[in-house]
């Protein structure tokens, strides 16, 4: 499903990703491990179009996607979470998932916001789906709480729900268990397993 072929990324003289090749097959859960500064996030940024590789190729379902914009890559079916949580803290959990769907498939926040009221029927459908996704990650009861007031582990789950709102085939989770306690980590592990089993997702 995803193939990275001799991918390197240099920031000036610093080689952050050095000739990395690997493949993720459909339906797999693959762990990418390495010490701090090994280049994991940088590689995610390349796969999701936030950065361009200095050399090498990235292919998704057979297509070369290197150099495409993030919103185009989202439309292809790749979604991600961020190592540093990026939620709209004042907005409710539900609104974060709803706006996540728009922003991830449009180039700018302005386009996303303008698109929201334009299609009311579509919007009702999006909200319904957002409710389902919150239930899936166990946040249904907190749908109307501001994202910034949620406990840390819940914010990470909300980021996953927001990523899922774009209906991805491949989900990239950047340090999903960082800062979680053992109980939260177990719940997250179960969630990741069910995303593969029940939603048919491939997870890196
Ligand atoms: N935009 C950037 N400009 C310059 N250097 C960068 C940039 N982004 C990352 N780096 C450097 O690239 C290297 C790889 O960083 P990266 O964040 O990808 O590692 P990581 O494996 O995700 O680490 P961590 O486990 O701490 O999250 C580090 O030396 C980092 O300082
Ligand atoms: Mg990182």
PDB file of C-alpha atoms and ligand atoms in Angstrom:
ATOM      1  CA  UNK A   1       0.000   0.000   0.000  1.00  0.00           C
ATOM      2  CA  UNK A   2       2.794   2.408   0.984  1.00  0.00           C
ATOM      3  CA  UNK A   3       6.318   2.143  -0.354  1.00  0.00           C
ATOM      4  CA  UNK A   4       9.225   4.357   0.591  1.00  0.00           C
ATOM      5  CA  UNK A   5      12.151   3.826  -1.676  1.00  0.00           C
ATOM      6  CA  UNK A   6      15.566   5.230  -0.700  1.00  0.00           C
ATOM      7  CA  UNK A   7      14.011   8.324   0.879  1.00  0.00           C
ATOM      8  CA  UNK A   8      16.401  10.961   2.223  1.00  0.00           C
ATOM      9  CA  UNK A   9      15.671  14.385   3.682  1.00  0.00           C
ATOM     10  CA  UNK A  10      18.378  16.933   4.371  1.00  0.00           C
ATOM     11  CA  UNK A  11      17.891  20.211   6.197  1.00  0.00           C
ATOM     12  CA  UNK A  12      20.930  22.127   5.026  1.00  0.00           C
ATOM     13  CA  UNK A  13      23.831  19.972   6.174  1.00  0.00           C
ATOM     14  CA  UNK A  14      21.750  17.843   8.553  1.00  0.00           C
ATOM     15  CA  UNK A  15      20.556  14.562   7.084  1.00  0.00           C
ATOM     16  CA  UNK A  16      17.328  13.907   9.021  1.00  0.00           C
ATOM     17  CA  UNK A  17      16.249  10.856   7.002  1.00  0.00           C
ATOM     18  CA  UNK A  18      19.027   8.825   5.457  1.00  0.00           C
ATOM     19  CA  UNK A  19      18.171   6.419   2.630  1.00  0.00           C
ATOM     20  CA  UNK A  20      15.082   4.824   4.177  1.00  0.00           C
ATOM     21  CA  UNK A  21      13.283   2.056   2.319  1.00  0.00           C
ATOM     22  CA  UNK A  22      10.308   0.078   3.597  1.00  0.00           C
ATOM     23  CA  UNK A  23       6.865  -1.035   2.556  1.00  0.00           C
ATOM     24  CA  UNK A  24       3.560  -1.325   4.365  1.00  0.00           C
ATOM     25  CA  UNK A  25       1.126  -3.872   2.970  1.00  0.00           C
ATOM     26  CA  UNK A  26      -2.634  -3.401   3.057  1.00  0.00           C
ATOM     27  CA  UNK A  27      -4.118  -4.459   6.391  1.00  0.00           C
ATOM     28  CA  UNK A  28      -0.832  -4.348   8.276  1.00  0.00           C
ATOM     29  CA  UNK A  29       0.002  -2.519  11.473  1.00  0.00           C
ATOM     30  CA  UNK A  30       3.629  -1.460  11.153  1.00  0.00           C
ATOM     31  CA  UNK A  31       5.668   0.192  13.888  1.00  0.00           C
ATOM     32  CA  UNK A  32       8.366   2.694  12.990  1.00  0.00           C
ATOM     33  CA  UNK A  33      10.837   2.938  15.847  1.00  0.00           C
ATOM     34  CA  UNK A  34      13.944   4.973  16.486  1.00  0.00           C
ATOM     35  CA  UNK A  35      15.457   7.218  19.128  1.00  0.00           C
ATOM     36  CA  UNK A  36      14.737  10.933  19.458  1.00  0.00           C
ATOM     37  CA  UNK A  37      15.751  12.754  16.315  1.00  0.00           C
ATOM     38  CA  UNK A  38      15.935   9.568  14.234  1.00  0.00           C
ATOM     39  CA  UNK A  39      13.701  11.146  11.590  1.00  0.00           C
ATOM     40  CA  UNK A  40      10.330   9.452  12.217  1.00  0.00           C
ATOM     41  CA  UNK A  41       8.272  12.660  12.143  1.00  0.00           C
ATOM     42  CA  UNK A  42      10.240  13.950   9.177  1.00  0.00           C
ATOM     43  CA  UNK A  43       9.413  10.768   7.272  1.00  0.00           C
ATOM     44  CA  UNK A  44       5.724  11.198   8.167  1.00  0.00           C
ATOM     45  CA  UNK A  45       5.938  14.773   6.881  1.00  0.00           C
ATOM     46  CA  UNK A  46       7.255  13.481   3.566  1.00  0.00           C
ATOM     47  CA  UNK A  47       4.552  10.808   3.213  1.00  0.00           C
ATOM     48  CA  UNK A  48       1.787  13.321   3.991  1.00  0.00           C
ATOM     49  CA  UNK A  49       3.145  16.063   1.726  1.00  0.00           C
ATOM     50  CA  UNK A  50       4.255  18.514   4.419  1.00  0.00           C
ATOM     51  CA  UNK A  51       7.846  18.112   3.239  1.00  0.00           C
ATOM     52  CA  UNK A  52       9.449  17.125  -0.015  1.00  0.00           C
ATOM     53  CA  UNK A  53      12.115  14.420   0.103  1.00  0.00           C
ATOM     54  CA  UNK A  54      15.569  15.487  -0.988  1.00  0.00           C
ATOM     55  CA  UNK A  55      15.808  12.198  -2.857  1.00  0.00           C
ATOM     56  CA  UNK A  56      13.955   8.911  -3.132  1.00  0.00           C
ATOM     57  CA  UNK A  57      10.386   7.969  -3.970  1.00  0.00           C
ATOM     58  CA  UNK A  58       7.136   7.529  -2.102  1.00  0.00           C
ATOM     59  CA  UNK A  59       4.349   5.483  -3.640  1.00  0.00           C
ATOM     60  CA  UNK A  60       0.820   4.968  -2.373  1.00  0.00           C
ATOM     61  CA  UNK A  61      -1.273   2.237  -3.961  1.00  0.00           C
ATOM     62  CA  UNK A  62       1.116   2.246  -6.880  1.00  0.00           C
ATOM     63  CA  UNK A  63       1.109   6.003  -7.540  1.00  0.00           C
ATOM     64  CA  UNK A  64       4.111   8.263  -6.975  1.00  0.00           C
ATOM     65  CA  UNK A  65       2.921  10.886  -4.478  1.00  0.00           C
ATOM     66  CA  UNK A  66       6.176  12.694  -3.711  1.00  0.00           C
ATOM     67  CA  UNK A  67       5.734  16.455  -3.998  1.00  0.00           C
ATOM     68  CA  UNK A  68       1.928  16.415  -3.900  1.00  0.00           C
ATOM     69  CA  UNK A  69       0.134  18.847  -1.605  1.00  0.00           C
ATOM     70  CA  UNK A  70      -1.103  17.556   1.759  1.00  0.00           C
ATOM     71  CA  UNK A  71      -4.773  18.018   0.858  1.00  0.00           C
ATOM     72  CA  UNK A  72      -4.314  15.996  -2.352  1.00  0.00           C
ATOM     73  CA  UNK A  73      -2.638  13.223  -0.385  1.00  0.00           C
ATOM     74  CA  UNK A  74      -5.513  13.274   2.101  1.00  0.00           C
ATOM     75  CA  UNK A  75      -7.968  12.810  -0.744  1.00  0.00           C
ATOM     76  CA  UNK A  76      -5.932   9.806  -1.888  1.00  0.00           C
ATOM     77  CA  UNK A  77      -6.599   8.184   1.478  1.00  0.00           C
ATOM     78  CA  UNK A  78      -3.751   8.963   3.858  1.00  0.00           C
ATOM     79  CA  UNK A  79      -4.452  10.602   7.222  1.00  0.00           C
ATOM     80  CA  UNK A  80      -2.214  11.392  10.156  1.00  0.00           C
ATOM     81  CA  UNK A  81      -2.081  12.544  13.717  1.00  0.00           C
ATOM     82  CA  UNK A  82       0.534  14.944  15.023  1.00  0.00           C
ATOM     83  CA  UNK A  83       3.160  14.323  17.665  1.00  0.00           C
ATOM     84  CA  UNK A  84       2.354  17.751  19.102  1.00  0.00           C
ATOM     85  CA  UNK A  85      -1.403  17.686  19.462  1.00  0.00           C
ATOM     86  CA  UNK A  86      -3.015  20.108  17.031  1.00  0.00           C
ATOM     87  CA  UNK A  87      -6.614  20.585  18.047  1.00  0.00           C
ATOM     88  CA  UNK A  88      -8.786  23.676  17.973  1.00  0.00           C
ATOM     89  CA  UNK A  89      -8.828  23.967  21.738  1.00  0.00           C
ATOM     90  CA  UNK A  90     -11.831  26.283  22.076  1.00  0.00           C
ATOM     91  CA  UNK A  91     -13.989  24.221  19.746  1.00  0.00           C
ATOM     92  CA  UNK A  92     -15.926  21.177  20.926  1.00  0.00           C
ATOM     93  CA  UNK A  93     -14.683  17.667  20.293  1.00  0.00           C
ATOM     94  CA  UNK A  94     -17.450  17.258  17.717  1.00  0.00           C
ATOM     95  CA  UNK A  95     -16.563  20.485  15.905  1.00  0.00           C
ATOM     96  CA  UNK A  96     -12.935  19.406  15.740  1.00  0.00           C
ATOM     97  CA  UNK A  97     -13.920  16.252  13.895  1.00  0.00           C
ATOM     98  CA  UNK A  98     -16.315  18.128  11.582  1.00  0.00           C
ATOM     99  CA  UNK A  99     -13.835  20.852  10.660  1.00  0.00           C
ATOM    100  CA  UNK A 100     -11.130  18.203  10.401  1.00  0.00           C
ATOM    101  CA  UNK A 101     -13.011  16.658   7.540  1.00  0.00           C
ATOM    102  CA  UNK A 102     -13.153  19.947   5.662  1.00  0.00           C
ATOM    103  CA  UNK A 103      -9.700  21.251   6.357  1.00  0.00           C
ATOM    104  CA  UNK A 104      -7.984  18.028   5.498  1.00  0.00           C
ATOM    105  CA  UNK A 105      -9.561  17.882   2.070  1.00  0.00           C
ATOM    106  CA  UNK A 106      -9.153  21.573   1.239  1.00  0.00           C
ATOM    107  CA  UNK A 107      -6.015  23.593   0.905  1.00  0.00           C
ATOM    108  CA  UNK A 108      -6.724  26.319   3.447  1.00  0.00           C
ATOM    109  CA  UNK A 109      -8.668  26.979   6.609  1.00  0.00           C
ATOM    110  CA  UNK A 110     -10.572  29.732   4.790  1.00  0.00           C
ATOM    111  CA  UNK A 111     -11.733  27.321   2.089  1.00  0.00           C
ATOM    112  CA  UNK A 112     -12.743  24.840   4.767  1.00  0.00           C
ATOM    113  CA  UNK A 113     -14.772  27.392   6.707  1.00  0.00           C
ATOM    114  CA  UNK A 114     -16.417  28.759   3.558  1.00  0.00           C
ATOM    115  CA  UNK A 115     -17.335  25.263   2.457  1.00  0.00           C
ATOM    116  CA  UNK A 116     -19.032  24.357   5.716  1.00  0.00           C
ATOM    117  CA  UNK A 117     -22.362  26.230   5.382  1.00  0.00           C
ATOM    118  CA  UNK A 118     -22.476  25.860   1.601  1.00  0.00           C
ATOM    119  CA  UNK A 119     -23.910  22.370   1.605  1.00  0.00           C
ATOM    120  CA  UNK A 120     -26.312  21.950   4.484  1.00  0.00           C
ATOM    121  CA  UNK A 121     -27.379  18.438   3.656  1.00  0.00           C
ATOM    122  CA  UNK A 122     -23.780  17.326   3.322  1.00  0.00           C
ATOM    123  CA  UNK A 123     -23.079  19.084   6.608  1.00  0.00           C
ATOM    124  CA  UNK A 124     -25.745  17.094   8.454  1.00  0.00           C
ATOM    125  CA  UNK A 125     -24.224  13.902   7.088  1.00  0.00           C
ATOM    126  CA  UNK A 126     -20.740  15.021   8.159  1.00  0.00           C
ATOM    127  CA  UNK A 127     -21.953  15.720  11.704  1.00  0.00           C
ATOM    128  CA  UNK A 128     -23.598  12.325  11.919  1.00  0.00           C
ATOM    129  CA  UNK A 129     -20.383  10.662  10.809  1.00  0.00           C
ATOM    130  CA  UNK A 130     -18.422  12.776  13.294  1.00  0.00           C
ATOM    131  CA  UNK A 131     -20.675  11.484  16.097  1.00  0.00           C
ATOM    132  CA  UNK A 132     -20.009   7.909  14.976  1.00  0.00           C
ATOM    133  CA  UNK A 133     -16.267   8.508  14.987  1.00  0.00           C
ATOM    134  CA  UNK A 134     -16.363  10.024  18.467  1.00  0.00           C
ATOM    135  CA  UNK A 135     -18.260   6.930  19.652  1.00  0.00           C
ATOM    136  CA  UNK A 136     -15.669   4.731  17.946  1.00  0.00           C
ATOM    137  CA  UNK A 137     -12.789   6.301  19.886  1.00  0.00           C
ATOM    138  CA  UNK A 138     -14.819   6.336  23.106  1.00  0.00           C
ATOM    139  CA  UNK A 139     -15.463  10.080  23.209  1.00  0.00           C
ATOM    140  CA  UNK A 140     -19.195  10.064  22.450  1.00  0.00           C
ATOM    141  CA  UNK A 141     -20.130  11.364  25.928  1.00  0.00           C
ATOM    142  CA  UNK A 142     -17.667  14.251  25.593  1.00  0.00           C
ATOM    143  CA  UNK A 143     -18.766  15.413  22.139  1.00  0.00           C
ATOM    144  CA  UNK A 144     -19.713  18.893  23.319  1.00  0.00           C
ATOM    145  CA  UNK A 145     -16.791  19.588  25.628  1.00  0.00           C
ATOM    146  CA  UNK A 146     -14.068  21.979  24.453  1.00  0.00           C
ATOM    147  CA  UNK A 147     -11.174  19.954  23.061  1.00  0.00           C
ATOM    148  CA  UNK A 148      -8.689  21.852  25.213  1.00  0.00           C
ATOM    149  CA  UNK A 149     -10.423  20.775  28.429  1.00  0.00           C
ATOM    150  CA  UNK A 150     -10.173  17.046  27.689  1.00  0.00           C
ATOM    151  CA  UNK A 151      -7.591  14.903  29.489  1.00  0.00           C
ATOM    152  CA  UNK A 152      -4.443  14.306  27.496  1.00  0.00           C
ATOM    153  CA  UNK A 153      -5.250  10.731  26.498  1.00  0.00           C
ATOM    154  CA  UNK A 154      -8.676  11.839  25.244  1.00  0.00           C
ATOM    155  CA  UNK A 155      -7.084  14.597  23.159  1.00  0.00           C
ATOM    156  CA  UNK A 156      -4.929  11.985  21.447  1.00  0.00           C
ATOM    157  CA  UNK A 157      -8.026   9.881  20.739  1.00  0.00           C
ATOM    158  CA  UNK A 158      -9.777  12.978  19.410  1.00  0.00           C
ATOM    159  CA  UNK A 159      -6.883  13.542  17.019  1.00  0.00           C
ATOM    160  CA  UNK A 160      -7.424   9.996  15.752  1.00  0.00           C
ATOM    161  CA  UNK A 161     -11.162  10.658  15.291  1.00  0.00           C
ATOM    162  CA  UNK A 162     -10.354  13.816  13.360  1.00  0.00           C
ATOM    163  CA  UNK A 163      -7.930  11.918  11.132  1.00  0.00           C
ATOM    164  CA  UNK A 164     -10.569   9.240  10.542  1.00  0.00           C
ATOM    165  CA  UNK A 165     -13.055  11.906   9.421  1.00  0.00           C
ATOM    166  CA  UNK A 166     -11.274  12.051   6.075  1.00  0.00           C
ATOM    167  CA  UNK A 167     -12.085   8.325   5.576  1.00  0.00           C
ATOM    168  CA  UNK A 168      -8.471   7.224   5.094  1.00  0.00           C
ATOM    169  CA  UNK A 169      -7.165   3.840   3.966  1.00  0.00           C
ATOM    170  CA  UNK A 170      -3.800   4.428   5.627  1.00  0.00           C
ATOM    171  CA  UNK A 171      -3.476   6.058   9.045  1.00  0.00           C
ATOM    172  CA  UNK A 172      -0.153   7.447  10.282  1.00  0.00           C
ATOM    173  CA  UNK A 173       0.001   7.827  14.055  1.00  0.00           C
ATOM    174  CA  UNK A 174       2.936   9.902  15.284  1.00  0.00           C
ATOM    175  CA  UNK A 175       3.821   8.828  18.842  1.00  0.00           C
ATOM    176  CA  UNK A 176       0.204   7.908  19.605  1.00  0.00           C
ATOM    177  CA  UNK A 177       0.928   6.729  23.150  1.00  0.00           C
ATOM    178  CA  UNK A 178       3.250   9.575  24.144  1.00  0.00           C
ATOM    179  CA  UNK A 179       2.343  10.863  27.583  1.00  0.00           C
ATOM    180  CA  UNK A 180      -0.295   8.197  28.170  1.00  0.00           C
ATOM    181  CA  UNK A 181      -0.546   6.166  31.353  1.00  0.00           C
ATOM    182  CA  UNK A 182      -0.590   2.343  31.127  1.00  0.00           C
ATOM    183  CA  UNK A 183      -4.408   2.143  31.165  1.00  0.00           C
ATOM    184  CA  UNK A 184      -4.695   4.768  28.398  1.00  0.00           C
ATOM    185  CA  UNK A 185      -2.017   2.949  26.401  1.00  0.00           C
ATOM    186  CA  UNK A 186      -3.914  -0.350  26.685  1.00  0.00           C
ATOM    187  CA  UNK A 187      -7.122   1.325  25.530  1.00  0.00           C
ATOM    188  CA  UNK A 188      -5.255   2.900  22.619  1.00  0.00           C
ATOM    189  CA  UNK A 189      -3.743  -0.439  21.625  1.00  0.00           C
ATOM    190  CA  UNK A 190      -7.222  -1.973  21.584  1.00  0.00           C
ATOM    191  CA  UNK A 191      -8.506   0.933  19.489  1.00  0.00           C
ATOM    192  CA  UNK A 192      -5.700   0.555  16.941  1.00  0.00           C
ATOM    193  CA  UNK A 193      -6.429  -3.168  16.702  1.00  0.00           C
ATOM    194  CA  UNK A 194     -10.121  -2.520  16.104  1.00  0.00           C
ATOM    195  CA  UNK A 195      -9.382   0.091  13.436  1.00  0.00           C
ATOM    196  CA  UNK A 196      -7.603  -2.568  11.470  1.00  0.00           C
ATOM    197  CA  UNK A 197     -10.067  -5.358  12.220  1.00  0.00           C
ATOM    198  CA  UNK A 198     -13.355  -3.484  11.934  1.00  0.00           C
ATOM    199  CA  UNK A 199     -12.545  -0.503   9.714  1.00  0.00           C
ATOM    200  CA  UNK A 200     -10.019  -2.301   7.495  1.00  0.00           C
ATOM    201  CA  UNK A 201      -7.382   0.354   8.006  1.00  0.00           C
ATOM    202  CA  UNK A 202      -3.663   0.013   7.451  1.00  0.00           C
ATOM    203  CA  UNK A 203      -1.675   1.670  10.217  1.00  0.00           C
ATOM    204  CA  UNK A 204       1.869   2.980  10.463  1.00  0.00           C
TER     205      UNK A 204
HETATM  206  N1  LIG B   1      12.207  21.680   9.792  1.00  0.00           N
HETATM  207  C1  LIG B   1      13.398  21.277  10.237  1.00  0.00           C
HETATM  208  N2  LIG B   1      14.517  22.002  10.024  1.00  0.00           N
HETATM  209  C2  LIG B   1      15.722  21.584  10.453  1.00  0.00           C
HETATM  210  N3  LIG B   1      15.928  20.424  11.118  1.00  0.00           N
HETATM  211  C3  LIG B   1      14.860  19.666  11.376  1.00  0.00           C
HETATM  212  C4  LIG B   1      13.534  20.038  10.957  1.00  0.00           C
HETATM  213  N4  LIG B   1      12.663  19.063  11.349  1.00  0.00           N
HETATM  214  C5  LIG B   1      13.407  18.138  11.980  1.00  0.00           C
HETATM  215  N5  LIG B   1      14.724  18.486  11.999  1.00  0.00           N
HETATM  216  C6  LIG B   1      15.821  17.683  12.553  1.00  0.00           C
HETATM  217  O1  LIG B   1      15.779  16.436  11.884  1.00  0.00           O
HETATM  218  C7  LIG B   1      16.095  15.378  12.773  1.00  0.00           C
HETATM  219  C8  LIG B   1      14.979  14.385  12.800  1.00  0.00           C
HETATM  220  O2  LIG B   1      13.873  14.940  13.511  1.00  0.00           O
HETATM  221  P1  LIG B   1      12.474  14.219  13.651  1.00  0.00           P
HETATM  222  O3  LIG B   1      11.595  15.143  14.389  1.00  0.00           O
HETATM  223  O4  LIG B   1      12.025  13.734  12.326  1.00  0.00           O
HETATM  224  O5  LIG B   1      12.851  12.951  14.547  1.00  0.00           O
HETATM  225  P2  LIG B   1      11.895  11.945  15.335  1.00  0.00           P
HETATM  226  O6  LIG B   1      12.391  10.572  15.035  1.00  0.00           O
HETATM  227  O7  LIG B   1      10.475  12.243  15.009  1.00  0.00           O
HETATM  228  O8  LIG B   1      12.221  12.312  16.839  1.00  0.00           O
HETATM  229  P3  LIG B   1      11.296  12.262  18.147  1.00  0.00           P
HETATM  230  O9  LIG B   1      11.345  10.844  18.640  1.00  0.00           O
HETATM  231  O10 LIG B   1      11.950  13.220  19.080  1.00  0.00           O
HETATM  232  O11 LIG B   1       9.921  12.689  17.744  1.00  0.00           O
HETATM  233  C9  LIG B   1      16.392  16.025  14.106  1.00  0.00           C
HETATM  234  O12 LIG B   1      17.792  16.223  14.195  1.00  0.00           O
HETATM  235  C10 LIG B   1      15.666  17.352  14.018  1.00  0.00           C
HETATM  236  O13 LIG B   1      16.257  18.321  14.836  1.00  0.00           O
HETATM  237 MG1  LIG B   2       8.851  12.718  16.094  1.00  0.00          MG
END
